[in-house]
Amino acid sequence: MTAPTPLIAGNWKMNGLAASLDEAKAVAAGISRIAGRVALCPPATLVERMSRALAGSAVLVGGQDCSPEAAGAFTGDISAQMLADAGASLVIVGHSERRAGHGETDEIVAAKARAAVRGHLEPIVCVGETLDQRQAGDALKVVTGQVRESLPRELDRMAFAVAYEPVWAIGTGLTPTTPEIEEMHRAIRATLVELFGDDGAKVPILYGGSVKPSNAAEILHAAEVGGALVGGASLKAEDFLAIVNAL
Ligand code: PGA
């Protein structure tokens, strides 16, 4: 079985104004050889401009969230179709900052993943345990449960990625040990194969949470790690490129 094509995605979160497009252009200009796919997920306000700025480059553009609905009276929400129309080809769903800060349950995340597929976007579905859950010895159970409940059957035969992001590692500088990452990624892989058969073996499982140039090579070469979802370090082209080049 060939390994999944790795994906390195940068999540800009609520950062970035028009001037930040220069960083995105510097990423595109700095990629020489790619051993996988590279994406940047700017705030929604920049999706269209970034898509134009990166047209013809090797860098894909993604959204950070989408509505479970296709259209209608949902003030402030953005549909998958709208993101695709603005030039996105991927979308992050179920990030822990959405799960915790906006009350998104596994059921809502699954509905968003379904909406992404309907809107012709490739979802990056995030899962991850809190520190309390890890300390209680529940990390594997919690995360494989999230995988089961957040991935709708509609993803069968569709392109998608899973991002394992321990909540306590996001923006903290802390990371799990490599054996801990491998244990979790193996458990996620087994669950994916259980849910999607052979296709489950082709899904890239990204690691996210304090990935930076200094730890990227070790994390990216760990067993069953098929790329990274990078927050803070994706805001600077130099740092993000160093991570991409560690692949
Ligand atoms: P971080 O964020 O790299 O800043 O820890 C990762 C994420 O939230 O996707």
CSV table of C-alpha atoms and ligand atoms in Angstrom, one decimal:
chain,number,residue,atom,x,y,z
A,1,MET,CA,0.0,0.0,0.0
A,2,THR,CA,1.5,3.3,-1.0
A,3,ALA,CA,1.7,6.0,1.8
A,4,PRO,CA,-0.8,8.9,1.6
A,5,THR,CA,0.5,12.0,-0.1
A,6,PRO,CA,1.5,14.3,2.7
A,7,LEU,CA,-0.1,17.7,3.2
A,8,ILE,CA,1.4,20.6,5.1
A,9,ALA,CA,-1.3,23.2,5.8
A,10,GLY,CA,-0.9,26.6,7.5
A,11,ASN,CA,-3.7,27.9,9.6
A,12,TRP,CA,-3.5,31.6,9.9
A,13,LYS,CA,-6.4,31.8,12.4
A,14,MET,CA,-7.7,35.4,12.9
A,15,ASN,CA,-4.5,36.9,11.6
A,16,GLY,CA,-3.7,38.6,8.3
A,17,LEU,CA,-4.5,41.8,6.4
A,18,ALA,CA,-3.9,42.6,2.7
A,19,ALA,CA,-0.2,43.2,3.4
A,20,SER,CA,0.2,39.6,4.7
A,21,LEU,CA,-0.3,38.3,1.2
A,22,ASP,CA,3.4,39.1,0.7
A,23,GLU,CA,4.1,36.2,3.1
A,24,ALA,CA,1.9,33.9,1.1
A,25,LYS,CA,3.7,34.9,-2.1
A,26,ALA,CA,7.0,34.3,-0.4
A,27,VAL,CA,5.9,30.8,0.5
A,28,ALA,CA,5.0,30.1,-3.1
A,29,ALA,CA,8.2,31.6,-4.4
A,30,GLY,CA,10.3,29.6,-1.9
A,31,ILE,CA,9.0,26.2,-2.6
A,32,SER,CA,11.6,24.4,-4.7
A,33,ARG,CA,10.9,20.7,-4.5
A,34,ILE,CA,7.7,19.4,-2.9
A,35,ALA,CA,7.4,16.0,-1.4
A,36,GLY,CA,3.7,16.6,-0.9
A,37,ARG,CA,1.0,19.2,-1.0
A,38,VAL,CA,1.2,22.6,0.6
A,39,ALA,CA,-1.8,24.8,1.6
A,40,LEU,CA,-2.4,28.1,3.4
A,41,CYS,CA,-5.7,28.7,5.2
A,42,PRO,CA,-6.1,32.5,5.7
A,43,PRO,CA,-9.1,34.2,7.3
A,44,ALA,CA,-12.1,34.2,5.0
A,45,THR,CA,-11.6,37.9,4.1
A,46,LEU,CA,-8.3,36.9,2.3
A,47,VAL,CA,-9.3,33.7,0.6
A,48,GLU,CA,-10.2,35.2,-2.7
A,49,ARG,CA,-7.2,37.6,-2.8
A,50,MET,CA,-4.8,34.9,-1.7
A,51,SER,CA,-6.2,32.5,-4.4
A,52,ARG,CA,-5.5,35.1,-7.0
A,53,ALA,CA,-2.1,35.9,-5.7
A,54,LEU,CA,-1.1,32.2,-5.6
A,55,ALA,CA,-2.8,31.2,-8.9
A,56,GLY,CA,-0.5,29.0,-10.9
A,57,SER,CA,1.7,28.3,-7.8
A,58,ALA,CA,2.1,25.0,-5.9
A,59,VAL,CA,0.3,26.4,-2.9
A,60,LEU,CA,-3.4,25.6,-2.4
A,61,VAL,CA,-5.7,27.9,-0.5
A,62,GLY,CA,-8.2,26.7,2.2
A,63,GLY,CA,-10.8,28.1,4.5
A,64,GLN,CA,-10.7,27.7,8.3
A,65,ASP,CA,-14.4,26.7,8.8
A,66,CYS,CA,-17.6,26.4,6.8
A,67,SER,CA,-21.3,26.4,7.6
A,68,PRO,CA,-23.1,23.0,7.6
A,69,GLU,CA,-25.7,24.8,5.5
A,70,ALA,CA,-25.4,25.5,1.7
A,71,ALA,CA,-27.1,28.9,1.7
A,72,GLY,CA,-29.8,30.9,3.5
A,73,ALA,CA,-30.6,33.0,6.5
A,74,PHE,CA,-27.4,32.4,8.5
A,75,THR,CA,-26.0,35.8,9.2
A,76,GLY,CA,-22.2,35.9,9.4
A,77,ASP,CA,-21.7,32.3,8.2
A,78,ILE,CA,-19.9,31.3,5.1
A,79,SER,CA,-20.7,28.2,3.1
A,80,ALA,CA,-18.3,25.7,1.5
A,81,GLN,CA,-19.6,26.6,-1.9
A,82,MET,CA,-18.7,30.3,-1.2
A,83,LEU,CA,-15.2,29.4,-0.2
A,84,ALA,CA,-14.8,27.3,-3.3
A,85,ASP,CA,-16.2,30.2,-5.4
A,86,ALA,CA,-13.5,32.4,-3.8
A,87,GLY,CA,-10.8,29.9,-4.9
A,88,ALA,CA,-10.4,27.6,-1.9
A,89,SER,CA,-9.9,23.9,-2.5
A,90,LEU,CA,-9.8,22.8,1.2
A,91,VAL,CA,-11.4,23.7,4.4
A,92,ILE,CA,-10.5,23.0,8.1
A,93,VAL,CA,-13.5,21.8,10.1
A,94,GLY,CA,-13.7,20.9,13.8
A,95,HIS,CA,-10.6,22.9,14.9
A,96,SER,CA,-10.5,22.8,18.8
A,97,GLU,CA,-10.9,26.6,18.8
A,98,ARG,CA,-14.2,26.1,17.1
A,99,ARG,CA,-15.2,23.0,19.2
A,100,ALA,CA,-14.4,24.8,22.5
A,101,GLY,CA,-15.2,28.4,21.6
A,102,HIS,CA,-18.2,27.9,19.5
A,103,GLY,CA,-19.8,24.8,21.0
A,104,GLU,CA,-19.2,22.6,17.9
A,105,THR,CA,-20.0,19.0,18.7
A,106,ASP,CA,-18.9,16.0,16.7
A,107,GLU,CA,-22.3,16.0,15.1
A,108,ILE,CA,-21.8,19.6,13.9
A,109,VAL,CA,-18.3,18.9,12.7
A,110,ALA,CA,-19.6,15.9,10.7
A,111,ALA,CA,-22.3,18.1,9.2
A,112,LYS,CA,-19.6,20.6,8.2
A,113,ALA,CA,-17.5,17.9,6.6
A,114,ARG,CA,-20.5,16.8,4.7
A,115,ALA,CA,-21.2,20.3,3.6
A,116,ALA,CA,-17.5,20.6,2.5
A,117,VAL,CA,-17.8,17.6,0.3
A,118,ARG,CA,-21.1,18.9,-1.2
A,119,GLY,CA,-19.3,22.2,-1.9
A,120,HIS,CA,-16.4,20.4,-3.6
A,121,LEU,CA,-13.9,21.2,-0.9
A,122,GLU,CA,-11.5,18.7,0.7
A,123,PRO,CA,-12.1,18.8,4.5
A,124,ILE,CA,-9.3,18.7,7.0
A,125,VAL,CA,-11.2,17.3,10.0
A,126,CYS,CA,-9.5,18.1,13.4
A,127,VAL,CA,-9.6,15.9,16.5
A,128,GLY,CA,-7.6,16.1,19.7
A,129,GLU,CA,-7.8,15.5,23.5
A,130,THR,CA,-7.5,18.1,26.3
A,131,LEU,CA,-4.8,17.9,28.9
A,132,ASP,CA,-7.3,16.6,31.5
A,133,GLN,CA,-8.4,13.8,29.1
A,134,ARG,CA,-4.7,12.8,28.5
A,135,GLN,CA,-3.9,12.9,32.1
A,136,ALA,CA,-6.9,10.7,32.9
A,137,GLY,CA,-5.6,8.1,30.4
A,138,ASP,CA,-8.5,8.8,28.0
A,139,ALA,CA,-6.7,10.3,25.0
A,140,LEU,CA,-6.9,7.3,22.7
A,141,LYS,CA,-10.6,6.7,23.5
A,142,VAL,CA,-11.5,10.4,23.1
A,143,VAL,CA,-9.7,10.9,19.8
A,144,THR,CA,-10.8,7.7,18.2
A,145,GLY,CA,-14.3,8.5,19.3
A,146,GLN,CA,-14.1,11.9,17.7
A,147,VAL,CA,-12.8,10.3,14.5
A,148,ARG,CA,-15.8,7.9,14.5
A,149,GLU,CA,-18.3,10.6,15.1
A,150,SER,CA,-16.9,13.6,13.1
A,151,LEU,CA,-16.3,11.7,9.8
A,152,PRO,CA,-19.6,11.3,7.9
A,153,ARG,CA,-20.1,8.3,5.7
A,154,GLU,CA,-20.3,10.8,2.7
A,155,LEU,CA,-16.5,11.0,2.9
A,156,ASP,CA,-16.4,7.5,1.5
A,157,ARG,CA,-14.2,7.6,-1.7
A,158,MET,CA,-13.7,11.4,-1.2
A,159,ALA,CA,-10.4,13.2,-0.6
A,160,PHE,CA,-10.1,14.3,3.0
A,161,ALA,CA,-7.5,14.6,5.8
A,162,VAL,CA,-7.6,14.1,9.5
A,163,ALA,CA,-5.5,16.4,11.8
A,164,TYR,CA,-4.6,15.2,15.2
A,165,GLU,CA,-4.1,18.3,17.3
A,166,PRO,CA,-3.8,17.7,21.1
A,167,VAL,CA,-5.6,20.8,22.5
A,168,TRP,CA,-2.8,21.3,25.1
A,169,ALA,CA,-0.2,21.5,22.4
A,170,ILE,CA,-1.8,24.2,20.4
A,171,GLY,CA,0.0,27.5,20.7
A,172,THR,CA,1.7,26.4,23.9
A,173,GLY,CA,5.2,25.3,22.6
A,174,LEU,CA,4.4,21.8,24.1
A,175,THR,CA,4.3,18.7,22.0
A,176,PRO,CA,3.6,15.1,22.7
A,177,THR,CA,6.7,12.8,22.5
A,178,THR,CA,7.2,11.1,19.1
A,179,PRO,CA,6.1,7.7,20.5
A,180,GLU,CA,2.9,9.4,21.8
A,181,ILE,CA,2.3,10.9,18.4
A,182,GLU,CA,2.9,7.6,16.7
A,183,GLU,CA,0.6,5.7,19.1
A,184,MET,CA,-2.2,8.2,18.4
A,185,HIS,CA,-1.7,8.2,14.6
A,186,ARG,CA,-1.7,4.4,14.5
A,187,ALA,CA,-5.0,4.4,16.5
A,188,ILE,CA,-6.5,6.9,14.1
A,189,ARG,CA,-5.3,4.9,11.1
A,190,ALA,CA,-6.9,1.7,12.5
A,191,THR,CA,-10.1,3.6,13.0
A,192,LEU,CA,-10.0,5.0,9.5
A,193,VAL,CA,-9.5,1.6,8.0
A,194,GLU,CA,-12.4,0.3,10.1
A,195,LEU,CA,-14.6,3.0,8.8
A,196,PHE,CA,-13.5,3.3,5.2
A,197,GLY,CA,-11.8,0.0,4.4
A,198,ASP,CA,-8.7,0.2,2.1
A,199,ASP,CA,-9.5,3.9,1.4
A,200,GLY,CA,-8.9,4.6,5.0
A,201,ALA,CA,-5.2,3.7,4.5
A,202,LYS,CA,-4.9,6.6,1.9
A,203,VAL,CA,-6.0,9.4,4.2
A,204,PRO,CA,-3.2,11.7,5.3
A,205,ILE,CA,-3.2,12.1,9.1
A,206,LEU,CA,-1.6,15.4,9.9
A,207,TYR,CA,-0.1,16.3,13.3
A,208,GLY,CA,-0.8,19.8,14.7
A,209,GLY,CA,0.2,21.7,17.8
A,210,SER,CA,3.3,23.7,18.2
A,211,VAL,CA,5.0,22.5,15.0
A,212,LYS,CA,8.0,24.7,14.2
A,213,PRO,CA,11.2,24.5,12.2
A,214,SER,CA,13.1,23.0,15.1
A,215,ASN,CA,10.8,20.0,15.6
A,216,ALA,CA,9.3,19.6,12.1
A,217,ALA,CA,11.7,16.9,10.8
A,218,GLU,CA,11.2,14.6,13.7
A,219,ILE,CA,7.4,15.0,13.7
A,220,LEU,CA,7.0,14.7,10.0
A,221,HIS,CA,9.1,11.5,9.8
A,222,ALA,CA,7.2,9.8,12.6
A,223,ALA,CA,5.2,6.7,11.7
A,224,GLU,CA,1.8,7.4,10.2
A,225,VAL,CA,2.3,11.2,10.3
A,226,GLY,CA,1.2,12.4,6.8
A,227,GLY,CA,2.0,16.1,7.2
A,228,ALA,CA,1.2,18.9,9.6
A,229,LEU,CA,-1.3,21.6,10.4
A,230,VAL,CA,0.7,24.6,11.4
A,231,GLY,CA,-0.6,27.6,13.3
A,232,GLY,CA,1.7,30.3,14.6
A,233,ALA,CA,4.7,29.2,12.5
A,234,SER,CA,2.7,29.5,9.3
A,235,LEU,CA,2.5,33.3,9.6
A,236,LYS,CA,6.1,33.8,8.6
A,237,ALA,CA,7.1,32.5,5.2
A,238,GLU,CA,10.6,31.7,6.4
A,239,ASP,CA,9.4,29.4,9.3
A,240,PHE,CA,6.6,27.8,7.2
A,241,LEU,CA,9.1,27.1,4.4
A,242,ALA,CA,11.5,25.5,6.8
A,243,ILE,CA,8.7,23.2,7.9
A,244,VAL,CA,7.7,22.4,4.3
A,245,ASN,CA,11.3,21.6,3.5
A,246,ALA,CA,11.6,19.3,6.4
A,247,LEU,CA,9.1,16.9,4.7
B,1,PGA,P1,0.0,26.2,16.6
B,1,PGA,O1,-1.5,25.9,16.1
B,1,PGA,O2,0.9,25.6,15.5
B,1,PGA,O3,0.2,27.6,16.8
B,1,PGA,O4,0.2,25.4,17.9
B,1,PGA,C1,-1.9,24.7,15.5
B,1,PGA,C2,-3.3,24.8,15.1
B,1,PGA,O5,-4.1,25.3,15.9
B,1,PGA,O6,-3.7,24.3,14.0
